[in-house]
Coordinates of C-alpha atoms in Angstrom, one line a residue:
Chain A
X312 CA 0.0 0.0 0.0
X313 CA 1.1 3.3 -1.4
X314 CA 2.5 5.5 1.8
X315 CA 1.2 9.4 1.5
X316 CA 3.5 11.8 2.6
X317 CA 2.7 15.4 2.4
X318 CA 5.2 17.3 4.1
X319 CA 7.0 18.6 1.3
X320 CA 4.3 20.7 0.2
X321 CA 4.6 23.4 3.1
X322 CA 7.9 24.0 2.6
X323 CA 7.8 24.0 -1.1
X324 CA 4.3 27.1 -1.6
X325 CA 6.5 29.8 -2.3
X326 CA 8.0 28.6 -5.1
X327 CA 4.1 26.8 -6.2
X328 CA 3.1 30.4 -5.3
X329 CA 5.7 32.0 -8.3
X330 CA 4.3 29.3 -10.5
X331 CA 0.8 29.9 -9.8
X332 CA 1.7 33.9 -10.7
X333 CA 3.0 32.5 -13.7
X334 CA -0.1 30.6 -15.0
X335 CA -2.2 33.6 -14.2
X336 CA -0.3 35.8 -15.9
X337 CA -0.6 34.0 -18.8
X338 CA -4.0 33.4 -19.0
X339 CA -4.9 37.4 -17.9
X340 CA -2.6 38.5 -20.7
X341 CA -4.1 35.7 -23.1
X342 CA -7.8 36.6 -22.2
X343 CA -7.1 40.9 -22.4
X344 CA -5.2 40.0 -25.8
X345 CA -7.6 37.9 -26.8
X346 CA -10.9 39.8 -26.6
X347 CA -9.4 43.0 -28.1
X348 CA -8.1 40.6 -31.0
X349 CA -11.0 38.4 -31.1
X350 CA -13.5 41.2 -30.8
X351 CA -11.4 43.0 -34.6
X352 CA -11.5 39.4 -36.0
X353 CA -15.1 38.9 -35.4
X354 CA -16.1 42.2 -36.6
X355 CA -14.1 41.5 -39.7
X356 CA -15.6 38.3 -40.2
X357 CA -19.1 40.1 -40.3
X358 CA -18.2 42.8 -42.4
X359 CA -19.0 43.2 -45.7
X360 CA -15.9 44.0 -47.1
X361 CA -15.0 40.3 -48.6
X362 CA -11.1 40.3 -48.0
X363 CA -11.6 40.8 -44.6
X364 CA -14.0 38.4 -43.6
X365 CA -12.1 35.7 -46.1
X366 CA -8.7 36.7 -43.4
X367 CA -10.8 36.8 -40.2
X368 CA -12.0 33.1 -41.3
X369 CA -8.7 32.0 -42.8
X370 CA -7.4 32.8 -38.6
X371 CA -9.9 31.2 -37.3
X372 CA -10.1 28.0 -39.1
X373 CA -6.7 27.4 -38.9
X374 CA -6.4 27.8 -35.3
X375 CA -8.9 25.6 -34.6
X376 CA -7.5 22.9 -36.4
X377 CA -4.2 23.3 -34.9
X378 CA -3.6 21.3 -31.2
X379 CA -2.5 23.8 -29.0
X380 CA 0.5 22.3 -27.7
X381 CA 1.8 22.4 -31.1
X382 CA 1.5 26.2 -31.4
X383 CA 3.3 26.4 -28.1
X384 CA 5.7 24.7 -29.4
X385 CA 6.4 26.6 -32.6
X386 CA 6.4 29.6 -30.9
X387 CA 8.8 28.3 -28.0
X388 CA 11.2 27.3 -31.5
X389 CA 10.6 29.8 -33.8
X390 CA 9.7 33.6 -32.1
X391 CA 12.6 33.6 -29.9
X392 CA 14.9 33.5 -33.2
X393 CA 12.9 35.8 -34.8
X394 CA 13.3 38.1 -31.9
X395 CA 16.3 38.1 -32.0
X396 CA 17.2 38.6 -35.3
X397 CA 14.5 41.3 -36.1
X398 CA 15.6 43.4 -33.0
X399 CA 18.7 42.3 -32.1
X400 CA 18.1 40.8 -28.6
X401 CA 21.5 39.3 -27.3
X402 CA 21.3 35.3 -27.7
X403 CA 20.0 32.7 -25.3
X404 CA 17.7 35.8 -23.4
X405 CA 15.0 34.2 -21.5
X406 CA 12.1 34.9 -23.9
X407 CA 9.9 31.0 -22.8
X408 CA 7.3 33.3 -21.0
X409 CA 6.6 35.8 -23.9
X410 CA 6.4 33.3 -26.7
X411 CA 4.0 31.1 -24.0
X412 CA 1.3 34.4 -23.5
X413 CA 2.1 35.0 -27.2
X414 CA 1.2 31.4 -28.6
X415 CA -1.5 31.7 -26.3
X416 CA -3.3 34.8 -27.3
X417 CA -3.0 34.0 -30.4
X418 CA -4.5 30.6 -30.2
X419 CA -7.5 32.2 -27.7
X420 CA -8.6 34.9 -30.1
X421 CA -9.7 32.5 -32.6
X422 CA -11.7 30.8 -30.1
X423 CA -12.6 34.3 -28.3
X424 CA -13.6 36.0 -31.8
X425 CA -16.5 32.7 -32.5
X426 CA -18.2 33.7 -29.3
X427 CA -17.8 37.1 -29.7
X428 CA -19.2 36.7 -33.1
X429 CA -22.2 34.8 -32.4
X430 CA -22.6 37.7 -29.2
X431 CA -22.8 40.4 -32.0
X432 CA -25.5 38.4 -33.6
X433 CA -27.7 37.9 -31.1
X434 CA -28.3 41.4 -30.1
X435 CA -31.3 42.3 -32.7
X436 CA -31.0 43.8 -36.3
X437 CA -33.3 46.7 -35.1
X438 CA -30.7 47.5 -32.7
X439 CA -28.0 48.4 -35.4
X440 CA -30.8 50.6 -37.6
X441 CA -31.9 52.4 -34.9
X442 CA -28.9 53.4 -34.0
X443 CA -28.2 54.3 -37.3
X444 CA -31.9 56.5 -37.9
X445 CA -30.2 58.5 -34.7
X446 CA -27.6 59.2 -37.5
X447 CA -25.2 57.0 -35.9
X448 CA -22.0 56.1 -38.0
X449 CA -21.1 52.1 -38.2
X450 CA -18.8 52.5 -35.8
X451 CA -20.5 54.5 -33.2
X452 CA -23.1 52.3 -33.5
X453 CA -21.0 48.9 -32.6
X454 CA -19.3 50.8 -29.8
X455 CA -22.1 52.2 -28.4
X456 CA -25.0 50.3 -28.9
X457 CA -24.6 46.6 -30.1
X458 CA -21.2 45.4 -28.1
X459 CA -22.2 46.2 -24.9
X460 CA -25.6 44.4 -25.2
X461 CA -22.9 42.0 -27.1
X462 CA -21.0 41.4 -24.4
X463 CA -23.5 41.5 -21.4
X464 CA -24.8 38.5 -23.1
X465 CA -21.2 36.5 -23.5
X466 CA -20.0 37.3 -19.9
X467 CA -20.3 33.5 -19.2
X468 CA -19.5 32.0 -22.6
X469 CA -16.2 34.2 -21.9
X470 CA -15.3 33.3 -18.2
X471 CA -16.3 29.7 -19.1
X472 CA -13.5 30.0 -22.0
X473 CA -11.2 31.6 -19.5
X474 CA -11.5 28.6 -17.3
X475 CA -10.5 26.3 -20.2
X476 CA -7.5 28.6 -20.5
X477 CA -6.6 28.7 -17.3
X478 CA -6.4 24.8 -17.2
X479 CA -4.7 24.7 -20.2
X480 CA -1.6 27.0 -19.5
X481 CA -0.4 23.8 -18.0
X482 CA 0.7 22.8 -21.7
X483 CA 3.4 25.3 -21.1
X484 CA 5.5 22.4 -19.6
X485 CA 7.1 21.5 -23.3
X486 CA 9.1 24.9 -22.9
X487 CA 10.0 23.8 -19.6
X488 CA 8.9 27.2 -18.6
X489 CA 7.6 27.3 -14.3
X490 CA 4.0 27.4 -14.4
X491 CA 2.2 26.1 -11.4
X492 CA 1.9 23.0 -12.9
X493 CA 5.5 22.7 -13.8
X494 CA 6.9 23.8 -10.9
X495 CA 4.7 21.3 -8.8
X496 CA 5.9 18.5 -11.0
X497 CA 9.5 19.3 -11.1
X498 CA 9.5 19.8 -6.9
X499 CA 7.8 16.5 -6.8
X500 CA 10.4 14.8 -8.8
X501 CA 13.0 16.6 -6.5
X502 CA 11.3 15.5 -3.5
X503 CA 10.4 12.0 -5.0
X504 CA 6.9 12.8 -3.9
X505 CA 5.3 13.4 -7.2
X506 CA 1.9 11.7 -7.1
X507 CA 1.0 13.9 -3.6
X508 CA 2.6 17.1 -5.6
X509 CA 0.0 16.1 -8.2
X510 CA -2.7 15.6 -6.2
X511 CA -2.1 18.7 -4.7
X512 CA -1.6 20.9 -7.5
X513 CA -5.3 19.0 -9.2
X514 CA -7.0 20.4 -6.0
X515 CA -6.2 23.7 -6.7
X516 CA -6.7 23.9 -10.1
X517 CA -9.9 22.6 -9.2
X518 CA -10.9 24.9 -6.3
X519 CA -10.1 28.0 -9.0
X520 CA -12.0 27.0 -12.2
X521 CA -15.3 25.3 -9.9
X522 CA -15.1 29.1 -7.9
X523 CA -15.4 30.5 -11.6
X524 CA -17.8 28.4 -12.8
X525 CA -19.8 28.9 -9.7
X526 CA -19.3 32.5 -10.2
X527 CA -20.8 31.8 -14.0
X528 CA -23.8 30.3 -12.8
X529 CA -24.6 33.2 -10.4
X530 CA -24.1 35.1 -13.1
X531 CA -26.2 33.5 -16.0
X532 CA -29.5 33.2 -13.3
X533 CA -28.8 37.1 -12.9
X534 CA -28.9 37.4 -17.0
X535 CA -32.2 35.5 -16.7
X536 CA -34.2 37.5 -14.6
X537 CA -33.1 41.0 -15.7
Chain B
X212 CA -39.8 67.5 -47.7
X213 CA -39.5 64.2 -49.3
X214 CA -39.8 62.8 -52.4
X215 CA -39.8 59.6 -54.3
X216 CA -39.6 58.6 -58.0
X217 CA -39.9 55.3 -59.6
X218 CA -38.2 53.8 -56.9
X219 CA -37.8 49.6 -57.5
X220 CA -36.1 47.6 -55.6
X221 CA -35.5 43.8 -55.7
X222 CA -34.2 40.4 -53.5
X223 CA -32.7 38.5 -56.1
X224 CA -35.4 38.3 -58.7
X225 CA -38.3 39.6 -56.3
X226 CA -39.1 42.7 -56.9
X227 CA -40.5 44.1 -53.7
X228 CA -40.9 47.6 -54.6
X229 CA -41.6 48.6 -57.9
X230 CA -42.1 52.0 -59.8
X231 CA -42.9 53.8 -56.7
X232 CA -43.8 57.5 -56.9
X233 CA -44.9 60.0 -54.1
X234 CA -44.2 62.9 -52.3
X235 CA -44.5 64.2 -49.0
X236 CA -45.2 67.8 -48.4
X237 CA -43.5 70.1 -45.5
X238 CA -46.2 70.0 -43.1
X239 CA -47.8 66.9 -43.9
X240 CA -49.1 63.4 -42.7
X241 CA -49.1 60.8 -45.3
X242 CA -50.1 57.4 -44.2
X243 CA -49.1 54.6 -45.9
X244 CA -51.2 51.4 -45.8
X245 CA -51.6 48.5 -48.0
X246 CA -52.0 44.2 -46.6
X247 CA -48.7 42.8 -45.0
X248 CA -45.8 42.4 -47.4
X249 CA -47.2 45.3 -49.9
X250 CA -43.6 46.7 -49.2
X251 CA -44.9 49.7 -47.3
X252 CA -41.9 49.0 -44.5
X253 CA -39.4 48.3 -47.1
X254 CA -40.4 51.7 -48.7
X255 CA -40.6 53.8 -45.0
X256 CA -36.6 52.8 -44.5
X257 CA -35.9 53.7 -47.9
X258 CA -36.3 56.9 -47.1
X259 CA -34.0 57.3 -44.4
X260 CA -30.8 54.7 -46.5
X261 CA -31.6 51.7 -44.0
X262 CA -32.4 50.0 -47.0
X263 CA -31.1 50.4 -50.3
X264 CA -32.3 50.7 -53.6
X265 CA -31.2 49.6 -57.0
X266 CA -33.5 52.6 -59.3
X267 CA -34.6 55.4 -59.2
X268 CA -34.0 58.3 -56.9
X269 CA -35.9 59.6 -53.3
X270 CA -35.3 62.9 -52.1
X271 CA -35.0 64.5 -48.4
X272 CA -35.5 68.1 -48.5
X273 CA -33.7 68.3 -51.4
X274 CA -30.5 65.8 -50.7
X275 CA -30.8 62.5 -52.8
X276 CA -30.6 59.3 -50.6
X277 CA -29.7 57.0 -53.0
X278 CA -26.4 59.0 -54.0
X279 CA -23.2 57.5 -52.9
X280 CA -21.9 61.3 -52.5
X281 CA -24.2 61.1 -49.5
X282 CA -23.3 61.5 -46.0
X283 CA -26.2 59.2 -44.5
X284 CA -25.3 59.5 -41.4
X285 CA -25.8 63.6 -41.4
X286 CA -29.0 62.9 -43.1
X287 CA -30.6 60.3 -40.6
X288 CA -29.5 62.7 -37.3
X289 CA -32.8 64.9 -39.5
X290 CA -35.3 62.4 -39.9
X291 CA -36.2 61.0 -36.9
X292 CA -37.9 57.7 -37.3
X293 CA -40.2 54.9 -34.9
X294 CA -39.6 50.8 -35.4
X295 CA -42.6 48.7 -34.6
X296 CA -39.9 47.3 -32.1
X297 CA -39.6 50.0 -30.5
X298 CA -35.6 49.6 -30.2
X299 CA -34.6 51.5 -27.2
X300 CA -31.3 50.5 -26.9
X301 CA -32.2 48.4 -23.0
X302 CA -28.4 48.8 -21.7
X303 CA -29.1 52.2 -20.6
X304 CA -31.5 54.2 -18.8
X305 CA -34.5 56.3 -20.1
X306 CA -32.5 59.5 -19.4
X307 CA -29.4 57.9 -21.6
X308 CA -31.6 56.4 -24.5
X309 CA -32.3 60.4 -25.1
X310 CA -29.3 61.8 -24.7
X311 CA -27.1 59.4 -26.5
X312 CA -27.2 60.7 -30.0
X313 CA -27.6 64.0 -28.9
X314 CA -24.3 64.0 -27.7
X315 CA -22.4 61.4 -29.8
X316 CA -24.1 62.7 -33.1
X317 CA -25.1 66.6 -33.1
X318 CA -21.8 67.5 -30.4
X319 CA -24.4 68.9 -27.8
X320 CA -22.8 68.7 -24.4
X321 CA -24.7 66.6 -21.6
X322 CA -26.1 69.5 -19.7
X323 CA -27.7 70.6 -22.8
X324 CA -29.0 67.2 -24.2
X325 CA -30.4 66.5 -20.5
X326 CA -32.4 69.5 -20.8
X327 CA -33.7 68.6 -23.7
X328 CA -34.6 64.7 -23.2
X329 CA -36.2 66.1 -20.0
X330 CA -38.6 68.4 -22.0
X331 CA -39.6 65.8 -24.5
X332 CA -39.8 63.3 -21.5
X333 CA -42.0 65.7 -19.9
X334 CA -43.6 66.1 -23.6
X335 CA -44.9 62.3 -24.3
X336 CA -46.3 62.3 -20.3
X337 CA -43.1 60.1 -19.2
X338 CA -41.0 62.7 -17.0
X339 CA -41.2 60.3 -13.9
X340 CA -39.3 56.8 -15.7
X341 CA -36.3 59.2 -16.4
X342 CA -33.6 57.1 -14.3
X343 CA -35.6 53.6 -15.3
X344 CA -34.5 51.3 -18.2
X345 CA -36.5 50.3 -21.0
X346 CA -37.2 46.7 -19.8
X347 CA -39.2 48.0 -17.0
X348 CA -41.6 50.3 -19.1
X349 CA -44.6 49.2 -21.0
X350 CA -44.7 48.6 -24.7
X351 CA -46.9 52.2 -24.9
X352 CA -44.4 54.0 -22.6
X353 CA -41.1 52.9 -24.6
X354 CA -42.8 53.9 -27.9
X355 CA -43.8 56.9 -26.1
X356 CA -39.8 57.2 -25.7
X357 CA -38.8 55.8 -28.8
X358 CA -41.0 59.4 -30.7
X359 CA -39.3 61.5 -27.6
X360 CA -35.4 60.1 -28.5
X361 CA -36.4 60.6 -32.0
X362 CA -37.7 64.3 -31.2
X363 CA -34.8 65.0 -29.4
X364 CA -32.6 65.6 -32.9
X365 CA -34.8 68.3 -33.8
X366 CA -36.0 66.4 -36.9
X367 CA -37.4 67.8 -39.7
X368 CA -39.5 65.1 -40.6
X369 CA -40.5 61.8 -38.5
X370 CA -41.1 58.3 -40.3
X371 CA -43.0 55.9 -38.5
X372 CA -42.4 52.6 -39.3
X373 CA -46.0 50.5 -37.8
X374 CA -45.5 52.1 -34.8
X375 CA -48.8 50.4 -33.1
X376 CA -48.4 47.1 -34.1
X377 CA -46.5 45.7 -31.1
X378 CA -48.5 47.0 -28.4
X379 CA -51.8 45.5 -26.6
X380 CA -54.8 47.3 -27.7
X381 CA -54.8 49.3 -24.5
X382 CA -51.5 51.2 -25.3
X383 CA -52.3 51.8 -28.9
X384 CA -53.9 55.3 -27.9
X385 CA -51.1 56.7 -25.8
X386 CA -49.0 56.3 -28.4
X387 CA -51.7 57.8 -31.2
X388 CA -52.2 60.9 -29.3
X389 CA -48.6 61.7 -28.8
X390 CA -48.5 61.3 -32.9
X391 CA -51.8 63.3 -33.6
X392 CA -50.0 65.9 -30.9
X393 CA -47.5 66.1 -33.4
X394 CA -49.2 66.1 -36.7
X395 CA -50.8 68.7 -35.5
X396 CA -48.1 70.9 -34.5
X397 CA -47.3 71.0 -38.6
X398 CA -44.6 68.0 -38.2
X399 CA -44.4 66.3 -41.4
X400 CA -44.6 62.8 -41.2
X401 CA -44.7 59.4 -42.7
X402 CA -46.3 57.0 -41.5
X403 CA -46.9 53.3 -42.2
X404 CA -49.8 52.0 -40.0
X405 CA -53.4 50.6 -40.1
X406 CA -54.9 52.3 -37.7
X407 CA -57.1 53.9 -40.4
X408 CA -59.1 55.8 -37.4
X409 CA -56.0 57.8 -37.3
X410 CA -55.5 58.3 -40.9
X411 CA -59.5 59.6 -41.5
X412 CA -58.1 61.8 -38.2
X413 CA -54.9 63.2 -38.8
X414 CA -54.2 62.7 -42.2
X415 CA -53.7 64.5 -45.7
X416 CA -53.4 61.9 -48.1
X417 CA -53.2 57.9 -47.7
X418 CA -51.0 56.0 -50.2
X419 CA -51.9 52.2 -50.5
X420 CA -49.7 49.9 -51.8
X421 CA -50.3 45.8 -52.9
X422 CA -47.1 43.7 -54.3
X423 CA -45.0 46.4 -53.7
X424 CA -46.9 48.7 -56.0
X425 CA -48.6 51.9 -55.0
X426 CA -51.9 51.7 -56.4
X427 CA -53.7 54.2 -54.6
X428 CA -52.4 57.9 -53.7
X429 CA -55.2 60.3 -52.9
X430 CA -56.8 62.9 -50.2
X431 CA -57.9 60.5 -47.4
X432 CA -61.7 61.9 -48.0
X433 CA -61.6 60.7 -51.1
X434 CA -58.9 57.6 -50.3
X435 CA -62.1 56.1 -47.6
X436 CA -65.3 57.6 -49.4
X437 CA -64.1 56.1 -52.6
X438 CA -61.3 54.4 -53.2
X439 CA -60.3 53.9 -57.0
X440 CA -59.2 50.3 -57.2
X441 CA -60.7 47.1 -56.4
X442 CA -57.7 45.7 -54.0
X443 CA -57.9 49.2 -51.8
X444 CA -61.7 48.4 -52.0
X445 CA -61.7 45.2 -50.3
X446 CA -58.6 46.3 -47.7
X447 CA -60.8 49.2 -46.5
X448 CA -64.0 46.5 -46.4
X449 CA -61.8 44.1 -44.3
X450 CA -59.9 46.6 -41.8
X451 CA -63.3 48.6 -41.5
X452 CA -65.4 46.0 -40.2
X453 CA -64.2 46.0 -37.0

């Protein structure tokens, strides 16, 4: 019978702390990125102006049908080079955390910009022409009046995709780069404790995204009865 | 104030409007009637560019709609217009829906607009739901608001686009008077409805249009004492009885 023994984790939270700070930043700078980038590619998608939407689909589509881990990877190999030959950054700089958020906000806009999409089209057609009868232009009329109805209706559709993100910022671990996940599994291999560093580092993950998805609930009965 | 001439327009290879010629007078009420999909909507919103068309050419006190010269935008902050729908826009409050254009469209600054919206909240009986939002108002108190937001722009000519047809039979009057109010302040307006109690009203002249035609443009005395053509004829038979 396996033997548990916990008591390297006490000793070892700081550093699990640093990691955790790691996957949050991540996934905060993936989400920001992502909505402001997912927002321009759904709004391209929709427009009427064919090149763009043809782009905007082009992006998506092939994000989708890329695994993630595989555009970690490429840009764990390939930005770092192209860093540093386009701005002459001195060799072997530490650049695993900026090629992980970018990878990552890259990847989440495509997935960001479908449910921001199908957000834009379920705020009514009447919406848009009355806010153009007031003699709204196109613009003022998406920033004024159909994205915020927009995205009072995707709140949850958003955090729930946030949650996924979260979880999956573990993937970082083929740069090698100290996310919470990584630096669990690497202090459990130091400790020879591994399975109870796992088993730790699931609980957490799990208290976080079920506090979210909680929080989404709340938030979707609210939607309801407004 | 406005005019239209041999407009047509077409989905494809249905034509929805076809030939159509009137006119609307400074001062005026023309209401527009005709059975559901005559095109009398599809017409109302071509006045205003929210839909286009492929010929002929409607003009707005004097500026032609269908150019692509056009600045549309500076034309619709003039010609207010009412959706059956209503569309208040429900993520702000009564006091925003007003003010919103006002400021973001015509430059006023928030002091002034306020003023304003206030008056023409005060105007349409609605002074008290200032700070409420449009979800908590009744279907004849947001149209009520809907004519205000429009009024606030300082139109110079309102299209009404069925503005009755989504309320309960209760509210329809609330909403009539506030128009009749304004018809009879000289606004000149357009309005596509069938509430023919307030055409014989408040009306000049009724247009009636079947498969997007107009077949019948006349003085409303002589539009509902004799009506030319057959198809007006048994509309006015129909909508009459009751």
């Amino acid at each position: 019978m396996y033997e548990f023994d916990w008591s390297s984790i006490p000793g070892s939270l700081p550093l699990l702390a640093k990691g955790m700070g790691v996957s949050l930043e991540i996934t905060f700078t993936a989400i920001v990125v992502g909505i402001v980038w997912g927002t321009l590619l759904a709004m391209m998608r929709l427009s009427s102006v064919k090149p763009l939407a043809w782009f905007a689909a082009g992006y998506v589509n092939v994000f989708r049908a890329i695994p993630l881990v595989m555009v970690l990877l490429w840009f764990f190999l390939i930005v770092p080079n192209l860093l540093e030959s386009l701005f002459g950054i001195p060799r072997g700089s530490d650049m695993r955390l900026g090629s992980a958020i970018a990878g990552f906000a890259l990847f989440e806009s495509a997935y960001y910009s479908e449910i921001i999409r199908a957000g834009i089209q379920s705020v009514p057609k009447g919406q848009m022409a009355a806010a153009k009868a007031l003699g709204m232009s196109y613009g003022q009329a998406m920033r004024l009046v159909v994205l915020p109805q927009a995205f009072r209706n995707m709140v949850p559709l958003l955090l729930t995709q946030a949650i996924i993100l979260f979880q999956d910022t573990s993937l970082v671990y083929v740069s090698a780069l100290a996310d919470f996940f990584g630096t669990a599994a690497k202090i459990g291999d130091r400790d020879g404790r591994l399975v109870e560093m796992l088993l730790f580092a699931g609980a957490v993950y799990f208290v976080l995204c079920f506090a979210v998805s909680q929080l989404v609930r709340y938030y979707q009965k609210k939607l309801k009865t407004a | 104030m406005i005019t239209m001439n041999k407009v047509s327009k077409h989905y494809g290879s249905f034509q929805v409007l076809a030939d159509c010629t009137t006119h609307v007078n400074k001062g005026e009420v023309v209401v527009v009637c005709g059975p559901s999909g005559s095109g009398k909507s599809t017409l109302i919103k071509c006045v205003n560019g929210l839909e286009p068309f492929q010929s002929g050419e409607i003009t707005v006190n004097g500026v032609s709609v269908g150019d692509p010269q056009t600045n549309l935008s500076k034309l619709r902050a003039h010609v207010g217009m009412v959706f059956q729908n209503f569309e208040l826009f429900p993520h702000m409050s009564i006091a925003q829906n007003l003010t919103i254009a006002q400021i973001k469209v015509l430059g006023r600054d928030k002091a002034e607009a306020e003023v304003k919206g206030m008056q023409l909240l005060d105007r349409v009986g609605l002074r008290a739901q200032a700070l409420k939002y449009p979800g908590q108002l009744s279907g004849g108190q947001q149209q009520r608001v809907a004519i205000a937001r429009a009024l606030a722009m300082d139109p110079i000519c309102m299209l009404f686009d069925e503005p009755t047809s989504a309320l309960d039979p209760e509210m329809i009057n609330e909403v009539l008077d506030v128009m009749t109010e304004l018809a009879q302040e000289g606004m000149t307006m357009m309005c596509v409805t069938h509430e023919m109690g307030f055409a014989k009203r408040v009306a000049h002249r009724v247009v009636f249009m079947d498969h997007g035609r107009i077949v019948e443009d006349d003085h409303k005395d002589a539009f509902f004492a004799n009506p030319s053509s057959e198809r007006a004829q048994q509309f006015l038979a129909k909508i009459l009885q009751h």
